[in-house]
DNA sequence: CTGTTAGCGCATTCAT
DNA sequence: ATGAATGCGCTAACAG
């Protein structure tokens, strides 16, 4: 229980050697006779010796702690990134010192000092998913800094983001593979870089197949279900024929879905539907009503963490955007067997 | 940039005093003349001195690191707890060393050793929300251990959980306050302690009002939307009149909702609906179709973290269950203005 | 009031 | 092959 931790000297004493010899053995360094090695190892095991990480850190200069600066940690989409990153850090035996909402001018300076006082081995900066540039804080640190779920405004910095363009492309290719040719796109405003990336990806897929978007352009609004409802109504009212809709996110898709159903259209029989975010997956549900694109935010966080750790260990550090691939999650809304 | 960190001796040298005097001043300890104090403070500021937390830890024995043992960190409902806990730890300048899925026999022993090697100041154990007992690991540590989103099987341990009973009670009282008297309950199997707590809470509210549950008992199934669909159909088929349904979670509620709508019933006009989990809130949406109970999992994690930190600082430590209150989130499904 | 000494636990010279 | 000495940066006990 409350037995005080055993130190290296204790082990050395039991083994009848000096502390330095014990240290050597336990770290696999210099040459030591097998006999004494044996004694030391046994003693260490018998005493359940745990080298004090604090003392070790003091001499090595490595704290085994990573700083995490988040814009809004409890955000629905940030949490998976944060969780993915911090649990991956744990797998590397690194702890995470998390400061949320400390990126504004007032707090930042003080936070940077705290982080430096802790001698963090690296820093992870988490954005809020908007691709607009985050102010780089890398200058303030002598250790590697990696940005995730947001992009640093300094091209020298490595930024990790889910590949929105790929998402659009996958969605487009999936719908095309189903034989759909009249594909509409309902999404958020074009100045939202996240929306734009998806739209571009969709376009590239359609272009490659020589197919043109229904109405010739996406329908732009916000990210809400309500917008999905209105947009779907507009689409129906336009009279333009369509057999598929790629929606900017699952919320919009659900709005569209309800309108289509109310209009007596079958999904996917008459209209196939693809969303984005894998909302129900995020909630841990197996019911895949909607075919969707999973941005794999957990993997995004983990990838950023891995990259940071590698960089700390002398690995490569490339500035610019690092994209993490998305995956298609099949649901009933594009099921081959059109029961609905 | 890469300038090496300034040490206490540097400050002392500049101020023309000894290191220990500088230490005293910077820590507000013993009495020092105002003159030298001034010089030291100025020197420290000018050099932007950051006391090395590692060295400080070595002597104080406090690592400022909290261990976190999670059963399944990426779980949809665990993430908010984890995020809430770790960001709160950050507010206390404590880092989190997270080990996920290390509670099984194989890994646990090794993980405990790692945690001890790190000299963690406290441990947080995160369950998966099932109230069934988690094996206590407190014996393995000389520091405070707090359990959250799960209950330790040792009554000596402090466990934090959202108050499911209160949730049921709030739901019941809300429906009663709306004038509903024929209230049904559709939820998961009774051996799920989480489902049972909600059912008990509902019962207590109804009992207090002298109202009896429709059918005299809850409808038990799983947590899925499909079960909500089937249960609602059963309920309708039973012919028993009802004007409200409290559902074990939002998924079930959505299933019930769709059946009611298809049956031509208005929500909340004919039937008011209350769910649980605040799913749409977790996803960051403002659209509150469903009235629901928010388990405040973020707050749960934060509360557990706070309690642990306080205990570390010599605060009280009470074994047993600590409940974190839930809150009602109003949505259209019980709106006073029955538009739908 | 302030400087000197010692020690936290370990790793790493340097001797032997 | 092993032990003694030194230092990582800071705090605390002891002198003066």
PDB file of N, CA and C in Angstrom, chain A residues 212-258:
ATOM      1  N   UNK A 212     -22.678  15.825 -65.277  1.00  0.00           N
ATOM      2  CA  UNK A 212     -22.816  17.177 -64.758  1.00  0.00           C
ATOM      3  C   UNK A 212     -23.747  17.196 -63.551  1.00  0.00           C
ATOM      4  N   UNK A 213     -23.455  18.094 -62.616  1.00  0.00           N
ATOM      5  CA  UNK A 213     -24.242  18.216 -61.401  1.00  0.00           C
ATOM      6  C   UNK A 213     -25.648  18.716 -61.743  1.00  0.00           C
ATOM      7  N   UNK A 214     -26.635  18.176 -61.070  1.00  0.00           N
ATOM      8  CA  UNK A 214     -28.001  18.654 -61.247  1.00  0.00           C
ATOM      9  C   UNK A 214     -28.067  20.130 -60.882  1.00  0.00           C
ATOM     10  N   UNK A 215     -28.710  20.909 -61.713  1.00  0.00           N
ATOM     11  CA  UNK A 215     -28.801  22.360 -61.572  1.00  0.00           C
ATOM     12  C   UNK A 215     -27.478  23.046 -61.924  1.00  0.00           C
ATOM     13  N   UNK A 216     -26.459  22.256 -62.144  1.00  0.00           N
ATOM     14  CA  UNK A 216     -25.182  22.835 -62.552  1.00  0.00           C
ATOM     15  C   UNK A 216     -24.330  23.371 -61.416  1.00  0.00           C
ATOM     16  N   UNK A 217     -24.881  23.372 -60.218  1.00  0.00           N
ATOM     17  CA  UNK A 217     -24.120  23.895 -59.073  1.00  0.00           C
ATOM     18  C   UNK A 217     -24.730  23.364 -57.784  1.00  0.00           C
ATOM     19  N   UNK A 218     -23.958  23.396 -56.693  1.00  0.00           N
ATOM     20  CA  UNK A 218     -24.506  22.947 -55.413  1.00  0.00           C
ATOM     21  C   UNK A 218     -25.526  23.943 -54.883  1.00  0.00           C
ATOM     22  N   UNK A 219     -26.386  23.461 -53.990  1.00  0.00           N
ATOM     23  CA  UNK A 219     -27.297  24.359 -53.270  1.00  0.00           C
ATOM     24  C   UNK A 219     -26.613  24.729 -51.960  1.00  0.00           C
ATOM     25  N   UNK A 220     -26.431  26.007 -51.734  1.00  0.00           N
ATOM     26  CA  UNK A 220     -25.686  26.451 -50.561  1.00  0.00           C
ATOM     27  C   UNK A 220     -26.582  27.000 -49.457  1.00  0.00           C
ATOM     28  N   UNK A 221     -26.295  26.605 -48.237  1.00  0.00           N
ATOM     29  CA  UNK A 221     -27.041  27.117 -47.080  1.00  0.00           C
ATOM     30  C   UNK A 221     -26.197  26.950 -45.828  1.00  0.00           C
ATOM     31  N   UNK A 222     -26.795  26.503 -44.737  1.00  0.00           N
ATOM     32  CA  UNK A 222     -25.978  26.246 -43.548  1.00  0.00           C
ATOM     33  C   UNK A 222     -25.879  24.729 -43.337  1.00  0.00           C
ATOM     34  N   UNK A 223     -25.486  24.338 -42.139  1.00  0.00           N
ATOM     35  CA  UNK A 223     -25.279  22.910 -41.895  1.00  0.00           C
ATOM     36  C   UNK A 223     -26.489  22.243 -41.252  1.00  0.00           C
ATOM     37  N   UNK A 224     -27.616  22.891 -41.209  1.00  0.00           N
ATOM     38  CA  UNK A 224     -28.732  22.382 -40.413  1.00  0.00           C
ATOM     39  C   UNK A 224     -29.697  21.481 -41.175  1.00  0.00           C
ATOM     40  N   UNK A 225     -30.433  20.726 -40.416  1.00  0.00           N
ATOM     41  CA  UNK A 225     -31.468  19.880 -40.971  1.00  0.00           C
ATOM     42  C   UNK A 225     -32.520  20.734 -41.677  1.00  0.00           C
ATOM     43  N   UNK A 226     -32.812  21.880 -41.070  1.00  0.00           N
ATOM     44  CA  UNK A 226     -33.794  22.784 -41.662  1.00  0.00           C
ATOM     45  C   UNK A 226     -33.382  23.191 -43.072  1.00  0.00           C
ATOM     46  N   UNK A 227     -32.119  23.474 -43.230  1.00  0.00           N
ATOM     47  CA  UNK A 227     -31.648  23.825 -44.565  1.00  0.00           C
ATOM     48  C   UNK A 227     -31.821  22.632 -45.513  1.00  0.00           C
ATOM     49  N   UNK A 228     -31.594  21.453 -45.013  1.00  0.00           N
ATOM     50  CA  UNK A 228     -31.794  20.270 -45.832  1.00  0.00           C
ATOM     51  C   UNK A 228     -33.233  20.179 -46.308  1.00  0.00           C
ATOM     52  N   UNK A 229     -34.138  20.495 -45.414  1.00  0.00           N
ATOM     53  CA  UNK A 229     -35.561  20.461 -45.752  1.00  0.00           C
ATOM     54  C   UNK A 229     -35.864  21.479 -46.845  1.00  0.00           C
ATOM     55  N   UNK A 230     -35.439  22.692 -46.620  1.00  0.00           N
ATOM     56  CA  UNK A 230     -35.748  23.741 -47.599  1.00  0.00           C
ATOM     57  C   UNK A 230     -35.111  23.455 -48.950  1.00  0.00           C
ATOM     58  N   UNK A 231     -33.873  23.029 -48.896  1.00  0.00           N
ATOM     59  CA  UNK A 231     -33.153  22.768 -50.142  1.00  0.00           C
ATOM     60  C   UNK A 231     -33.828  21.655 -50.934  1.00  0.00           C
ATOM     61  N   UNK A 232     -34.249  20.621 -50.217  1.00  0.00           N
ATOM     62  CA  UNK A 232     -34.900  19.506 -50.906  1.00  0.00           C
ATOM     63  C   UNK A 232     -36.196  19.980 -51.556  1.00  0.00           C
ATOM     64  N   UNK A 233     -36.905  20.823 -50.852  1.00  0.00           N
ATOM     65  CA  UNK A 233     -38.139  21.362 -51.414  1.00  0.00           C
ATOM     66  C   UNK A 233     -37.844  22.184 -52.663  1.00  0.00           C
ATOM     67  N   UNK A 234     -36.825  23.006 -52.577  1.00  0.00           N
ATOM     68  CA  UNK A 234     -36.413  23.794 -53.747  1.00  0.00           C
ATOM     69  C   UNK A 234     -36.088  22.892 -54.920  1.00  0.00           C
ATOM     70  N   UNK A 235     -35.346  21.855 -54.580  1.00  0.00           N
ATOM     71  CA  UNK A 235     -34.900  20.935 -55.629  1.00  0.00           C
ATOM     72  C   UNK A 235     -36.103  20.296 -56.320  1.00  0.00           C
ATOM     73  N   UNK A 236     -37.051  19.845 -55.520  1.00  0.00           N
ATOM     74  CA  UNK A 236     -38.256  19.241 -56.078  1.00  0.00           C
ATOM     75  C   UNK A 236     -39.015  20.270 -56.919  1.00  0.00           C
ATOM     76  N   UNK A 237     -39.123  21.466 -56.389  1.00  0.00           N
ATOM     77  CA  UNK A 237     -39.882  22.513 -57.073  1.00  0.00           C
ATOM     78  C   UNK A 237     -39.241  22.904 -58.402  1.00  0.00           C
ATOM     79  N   UNK A 238     -37.927  22.746 -58.473  1.00  0.00           N
ATOM     80  CA  UNK A 238     -37.225  23.145 -59.699  1.00  0.00           C
ATOM     81  C   UNK A 238     -37.625  22.277 -60.886  1.00  0.00           C
ATOM     82  N   UNK A 239     -38.129  21.095 -60.586  1.00  0.00           N
ATOM     83  CA  UNK A 239     -38.539  20.204 -61.651  1.00  0.00           C
ATOM     84  C   UNK A 239     -37.399  19.437 -62.293  1.00  0.00           C
ATOM     85  N   UNK A 240     -36.177  19.770 -61.888  1.00  0.00           N
ATOM     86  CA  UNK A 240     -35.031  19.057 -62.450  1.00  0.00           C
ATOM     87  C   UNK A 240     -35.032  17.616 -61.954  1.00  0.00           C
ATOM     88  N   UNK A 241     -34.913  16.675 -62.871  1.00  0.00           N
ATOM     89  CA  UNK A 241     -34.897  15.284 -62.444  1.00  0.00           C
ATOM     90  C   UNK A 241     -33.592  14.959 -61.726  1.00  0.00           C
ATOM     91  N   UNK A 242     -33.680  14.128 -60.698  1.00  0.00           N
ATOM     92  CA  UNK A 242     -32.466  13.715 -59.981  1.00  0.00           C
ATOM     93  C   UNK A 242     -32.686  12.342 -59.357  1.00  0.00           C
ATOM     94  N   UNK A 243     -31.626  11.577 -59.269  1.00  0.00           N
ATOM     95  CA  UNK A 243     -31.740  10.237 -58.680  1.00  0.00           C
ATOM     96  C   UNK A 243     -30.749  10.028 -57.541  1.00  0.00           C
ATOM     97  N   UNK A 244     -30.092  11.113 -57.125  1.00  0.00           N
ATOM     98  CA  UNK A 244     -29.154  11.004 -56.008  1.00  0.00           C
ATOM     99  C   UNK A 244     -28.847  12.390 -55.447  1.00  0.00           C
ATOM    100  N   UNK A 245     -28.588  12.427 -54.147  1.00  0.00           N
ATOM    101  CA  UNK A 245     -28.176  13.676 -53.525  1.00  0.00           C
ATOM    102  C   UNK A 245     -26.999  13.399 -52.596  1.00  0.00           C
ATOM    103  N   UNK A 246     -25.943  14.177 -52.776  1.00  0.00           N
ATOM    104  CA  UNK A 246     -24.849  14.132 -51.810  1.00  0.00           C
ATOM    105  C   UNK A 246     -25.015  15.349 -50.913  1.00  0.00           C
ATOM    106  N   UNK A 247     -25.115  15.102 -49.631  1.00  0.00           N
ATOM    107  CA  UNK A 247     -25.349  16.193 -48.689  1.00  0.00           C
ATOM    108  C   UNK A 247     -24.064  16.527 -47.936  1.00  0.00           C
ATOM    109  N   UNK A 248     -23.880  17.798 -47.644  1.00  0.00           N
ATOM    110  CA  UNK A 248     -22.674  18.275 -46.985  1.00  0.00           C
ATOM    111  C   UNK A 248     -22.444  17.657 -45.620  1.00  0.00           C
ATOM    112  N   UNK A 249     -23.533  17.295 -44.950  1.00  0.00           N
ATOM    113  CA  UNK A 249     -23.384  16.550 -43.699  1.00  0.00           C
ATOM    114  C   UNK A 249     -24.650  15.729 -43.438  1.00  0.00           C
ATOM    115  N   UNK A 250     -24.606  14.917 -42.402  1.00  0.00           N
ATOM    116  CA  UNK A 250     -25.721  14.009 -42.128  1.00  0.00           C
ATOM    117  C   UNK A 250     -26.982  14.751 -41.703  1.00  0.00           C
ATOM    118  N   UNK A 251     -26.801  15.864 -41.031  1.00  0.00           N
ATOM    119  CA  UNK A 251     -27.958  16.643 -40.613  1.00  0.00           C
ATOM    120  C   UNK A 251     -28.775  17.066 -41.826  1.00  0.00           C
ATOM    121  N   UNK A 252     -28.114  17.668 -42.769  1.00  0.00           N
ATOM    122  CA  UNK A 252     -28.768  18.074 -44.006  1.00  0.00           C
ATOM    123  C   UNK A 252     -29.426  16.859 -44.652  1.00  0.00           C
ATOM    124  N   UNK A 253     -28.694  15.756 -44.667  1.00  0.00           N
ATOM    125  CA  UNK A 253     -29.208  14.540 -45.306  1.00  0.00           C
ATOM    126  C   UNK A 253     -30.512  14.081 -44.658  1.00  0.00           C
ATOM    127  N   UNK A 254     -30.580  14.187 -43.338  1.00  0.00           N
ATOM    128  CA  UNK A 254     -31.806  13.762 -42.657  1.00  0.00           C
ATOM    129  C   UNK A 254     -32.968  14.664 -43.043  1.00  0.00           C
ATOM    130  N   UNK A 255     -32.683  15.945 -43.185  1.00  0.00           N
ATOM    131  CA  UNK A 255     -33.730  16.867 -43.626  1.00  0.00           C
ATOM    132  C   UNK A 255     -34.217  16.509 -45.022  1.00  0.00           C
ATOM    133  N   UNK A 256     -33.271  16.264 -45.887  1.00  0.00           N
ATOM    134  CA  UNK A 256     -33.602  15.891 -47.262  1.00  0.00           C
ATOM    135  C   UNK A 256     -34.411  14.599 -47.269  1.00  0.00           C
ATOM    136  N   UNK A 257     -33.956  13.670 -46.473  1.00  0.00           N
ATOM    137  CA  UNK A 257     -34.612  12.368 -46.396  1.00  0.00           C
ATOM    138  C   UNK A 257     -36.090  12.506 -46.064  1.00  0.00           C
ATOM    139  N   UNK A 258     -36.378  13.299 -45.058  1.00  0.00           N
ATOM    140  CA  UNK A 258     -37.773  13.429 -44.624  1.00  0.00           C
ATOM    141  C   UNK A 258     -38.637  14.064 -45.710  1.00  0.00           C
TER     142      UNK A 258
END
